[in-house]
Amino acid sequence: MIYPIVVYGSSVLRQVAKDIPADHPNLKALISDMFDTMYKSDGMGLAAPQIGKSLRLFVVDATSLADEDPALADFKKAFINPRLELLGEDTEVMNEGCLSLPKIREEVKRLNRVRISYYDENFNFIEEEYEGLKARVIQHEYDHLDGILFIDRINPLRKKLLKGKLSDITKCNVDVPYKIKVLK
Ligand code: NI
């Protein structure tokens, strides 16, 4: 099942999402639907709040970029109830976008390394360290679980300049090749 993407202006994107119990019904189907929804909208990551579910779950798939960066060849995963730890002090600035903020791209400064613990689809506990683009995607998606959007992490002057675009998104007045909706 393909879900519409919940966009900026929706309260669910601003909530702190809740942990998922191990007996959550149809969790595997939900995860599979999230991958399908992400592929349909050509995204590299998708967090549950972006389909209107305030749950601590996100999926990523950056394997399509493996030609440019072989380290991404296995970067297709679901992260359940993750806990993120930022490592070191090395930062990097990169251009980011978000399915919930269509047609907006901005430079975002983030730390280069993270440690993340989470449960996989079978509720196995896993702890891993990531760097570079993987660490960036994880930080972006993890932010969604805490009600944070990447525009909260940009220069306030830049954010001011986005006011018109953001207002259009809250009215779904933006032309995107995937289904969107605002959840009040
Ligand atoms: Ni996003």
GROMACS .gro file of C-alpha atoms and ligand atoms in nm:
model
  185
    1MET     CA    1   0.000   0.000   0.000
    2ILE     CA    2   0.126   0.344  -0.094
    3TYR     CA    3   0.053   0.616   0.159
    4PRO     CA    4   0.022   0.986   0.075
    5ILE     CA    5   0.315   1.183   0.216
    6VAL     CA    6   0.217   1.407   0.505
    7VAL     CA    7   0.368   1.751   0.445
    8TYR     CA    8   0.472   2.063   0.635
    9GLY     CA    9   0.185   2.217   0.827
   10SER     CA   10   0.078   1.881   0.970
   11SER     CA   11   0.084   1.852   1.349
   12VAL     CA   12   0.208   1.490   1.339
   13LEU     CA   13   0.539   1.614   1.195
   14ARG     CA   14   0.589   1.824   1.508
   15GLN     CA   15   0.515   1.555   1.766
   16VAL     CA   16   0.764   1.341   1.952
   17ALA     CA   17   0.682   0.993   1.823
   18LYS     CA   18   0.619   0.695   2.051
   19ASP     CA   19   0.816   0.371   2.083
   20ILE     CA   20   0.668   0.068   1.911
   21PRO     CA   21   0.587  -0.238   2.125
   22ALA     CA   22   0.728  -0.572   2.001
   23ASP     CA   23   0.372  -0.701   1.954
   24HIS     CA   24   0.261  -0.408   1.737
   25PRO     CA   25   0.014  -0.560   1.488
   26ASN     CA   26   0.126  -0.592   1.124
   27LEU     CA   27   0.457  -0.417   1.182
   28LYS     CA   28   0.624  -0.598   0.892
   29ALA     CA   29   0.345  -0.494   0.657
   30LEU     CA   30   0.379  -0.134   0.775
   31ILE     CA   31   0.754  -0.140   0.712
   32SER     CA   32   0.702  -0.289   0.367
   33ASP     CA   33   0.443  -0.018   0.290
   34MET     CA   34   0.689   0.247   0.404
   35PHE     CA   35   0.954   0.117   0.164
   36ASP     CA   36   0.698   0.112  -0.121
   37THR     CA   37   0.584   0.466  -0.035
   38MET     CA   38   0.945   0.587  -0.022
   39TYR     CA   39   1.025   0.433  -0.362
   40LYS     CA   40   0.708   0.576  -0.517
   41SER     CA   41   0.811   0.926  -0.409
   42ASP     CA   42   1.176   0.870  -0.500
   43GLY     CA   43   1.301   0.930  -0.146
   44MET     CA   44   1.613   0.801   0.028
   45GLY     CA   45   1.452   0.789   0.371
   46LEU     CA   46   1.105   0.795   0.520
   47ALA     CA   47   0.996   0.826   0.882
   48ALA     CA   48   0.661   0.699   1.013
   49PRO     CA   49   0.532   1.050   1.102
   50GLN     CA   50   0.560   1.131   0.730
   51ILE     CA   51   0.277   0.885   0.663
   52GLY     CA   52   0.081   1.018   0.958
   53LYS     CA   53   0.191   0.763   1.217
   54SER     CA   54   0.352   0.899   1.532
   55LEU     CA   55   0.579   0.596   1.580
   56ARG     CA   56   0.955   0.569   1.627
   57LEU     CA   57   1.030   0.398   1.299
   58PHE     CA   58   1.211   0.501   0.983
   59VAL     CA   59   1.335   0.330   0.669
   60VAL     CA   60   1.629   0.419   0.444
   61ASP     CA   61   1.753   0.299   0.108
   62ALA     CA   62   2.050   0.473  -0.051
   63THR     CA   63   2.165   0.169  -0.249
   64SER     CA   64   2.087   0.348  -0.576
   65LEU     CA   65   2.387   0.574  -0.503
   66ALA     CA   66   2.625   0.280  -0.466
   67ASP     CA   67   2.780   0.354  -0.808
   68GLU     CA   68   2.911   0.683  -0.672
   69ASP     CA   69   2.978   0.560  -0.320
   70PRO     CA   70   3.028   0.183  -0.276
   71ALA     CA   71   2.981   0.221   0.101
   72LEU     CA   72   2.608   0.270   0.032
   73ALA     CA   73   2.565  -0.071  -0.134
   74ASP     CA   74   2.410  -0.225   0.180
   75PHE     CA   75   2.235   0.083   0.315
   76LYS     CA   76   1.879  -0.042   0.304
   77LYS     CA   77   1.728  -0.085   0.649
   78ALA     CA   78   1.440  -0.030   0.886
   79PHE     CA   79   1.518   0.130   1.222
   80ILE     CA   80   1.270   0.059   1.502
   81ASN     CA   81   1.283   0.247   1.834
   82PRO     CA   82   1.625   0.395   1.755
   83ARG     CA   83   1.842   0.584   1.999
   84LEU     CA   84   2.098   0.817   1.844
   85GLU     CA   85   2.428   0.929   1.982
   86LEU     CA   86   2.627   1.199   1.803
   87LEU     CA   87   2.999   1.128   1.788
   88GLY     CA   88   3.300   1.355   1.760
   89GLU     CA   89   3.306   1.714   1.644
   90ASP     CA   90   3.363   1.685   1.268
   91THR     CA   91   3.083   1.854   1.081
   92GLU     CA   92   2.991   1.872   0.717
   93VAL     CA   93   2.755   2.098   0.523
   94MET     CA   94   2.538   1.932   0.260
   95ASN     CA   95   2.231   2.010   0.058
   96GLU     CA   96   1.920   1.835   0.195
   97GLY     CA   97   1.563   1.787   0.089
   98CYS     CA   98   1.265   1.615   0.247
   99LEU     CA   99   0.953   1.451   0.102
  100SER     CA  100   0.749   1.652   0.356
  101LEU     CA  101   0.901   1.978   0.228
  102PRO     CA  102   0.862   1.937  -0.147
  103LYS     CA  103   1.067   2.166  -0.374
  104ILE     CA  104   1.281   2.296  -0.088
  105ARG     CA  105   1.652   2.227  -0.068
  106GLU     CA  106   1.891   2.392   0.175
  107GLU     CA  107   2.239   2.350   0.313
  108VAL     CA  108   2.240   2.177   0.650
  109LYS     CA  109   2.537   2.139   0.882
  110ARG     CA  110   2.552   1.806   1.063
  111LEU     CA  111   2.800   1.595   1.254
  112ASN     CA  112   2.985   1.340   1.045
  113ARG     CA  113   2.960   1.040   1.280
  114VAL     CA  114   2.684   0.878   1.482
  115ARG     CA  115   2.617   0.567   1.684
  116ILE     CA  116   2.268   0.427   1.663
  117SER     CA  117   2.102   0.147   1.854
  118TYR     CA  118   1.770   0.013   1.728
  119TYR     CA  119   1.561  -0.297   1.665
  120ASP     CA  120   1.536  -0.455   1.324
  121GLU     CA  121   1.217  -0.596   1.169
  122ASN     CA  122   1.252  -0.914   1.378
  123PHE     CA  123   1.309  -0.711   1.694
  124ASN     CA  124   1.676  -0.802   1.717
  125PHE     CA  125   1.868  -0.533   1.905
  126ILE     CA  126   2.145  -0.379   1.696
  127GLU     CA  127   2.409  -0.114   1.761
  128GLU     CA  128   2.611   0.038   1.477
  129GLU     CA  129   2.826   0.336   1.390
  130TYR     CA  130   2.791   0.534   1.071
  131GLU     CA  131   2.967   0.821   0.903
  132GLY     CA  132   2.928   1.047   0.601
  133LEU     CA  133   2.609   1.032   0.398
  134LYS     CA  134   2.471   0.739   0.600
  135ALA     CA  135   2.515   0.935   0.923
  136ARG     CA  136   2.344   1.233   0.759
  137VAL     CA  137   2.043   1.035   0.638
  138ILE     CA  138   2.009   0.876   0.983
  139GLN     CA  139   2.022   1.215   1.158
  140HIS     CA  140   1.763   1.360   0.919
  141GLU     CA  141   1.521   1.069   0.967
  142TYR     CA  142   1.583   1.050   1.341
  143ASP     CA  143   1.494   1.419   1.369
  144HIS     CA  144   1.150   1.337   1.226
  145LEU     CA  145   1.085   1.113   1.528
  146ASP     CA  146   1.147   1.410   1.755
  147GLY     CA  147   0.929   1.650   1.557
  148ILE     CA  148   1.227   1.827   1.399
  149LEU     CA  149   1.252   1.921   1.029
  150PHE     CA  150   1.570   2.009   0.845
  151ILE     CA  151   1.454   2.368   0.798
  152ASP     CA  152   1.482   2.403   1.177
  153ARG     CA  153   1.856   2.350   1.135
  154ILE     CA  154   1.925   2.614   0.870
  155ASN     CA  155   2.024   2.975   0.898
  156PRO     CA  156   1.722   3.173   1.035
  157LEU     CA  157   1.755   3.426   0.754
  158ARG     CA  158   1.734   3.148   0.494
  159LYS     CA  159   1.430   3.010   0.674
  160LYS     CA  160   1.261   3.350   0.656
  161LEU     CA  161   1.308   3.350   0.281
  162LEU     CA  162   1.117   3.021   0.260
  163LYS     CA  163   0.803   3.167   0.416
  164GLY     CA  164   0.607   3.184   0.092
  165LYS     CA  165   0.704   2.835  -0.019
  166LEU     CA  166   0.622   2.691   0.323
  167SER     CA  167   0.284   2.861   0.324
  168ASP     CA  168   0.209   2.708  -0.018
  169ILE     CA  169   0.302   2.361   0.110
  170THR     CA  170   0.058   2.394   0.401
  171LYS     CA  171  -0.215   2.440   0.137
  172CYS     CA  172  -0.080   2.153  -0.078
  173ASN     CA  173  -0.026   2.422  -0.339
  174VAL     CA  174   0.288   2.260  -0.478
  175ASP     CA  175   0.336   2.045  -0.784
  176VAL     CA  176   0.494   1.711  -0.689
  177PRO     CA  177   0.487   1.372  -0.862
  178TYR     CA  178   0.357   1.192  -0.550
  179LYS     CA  179   0.043   1.221  -0.338
  180ILE     CA  180   0.063   1.463  -0.047
  181LYS     CA  181  -0.171   1.573   0.228
  182VAL     CA  182  -0.186   1.796   0.532
  183LEU     CA  183  -0.297   1.635   0.857
  184LYS     CA  184  -0.425   1.902   1.094
  185NI      NI  185   1.258   1.429   0.580
   0.00000   0.00000   0.00000
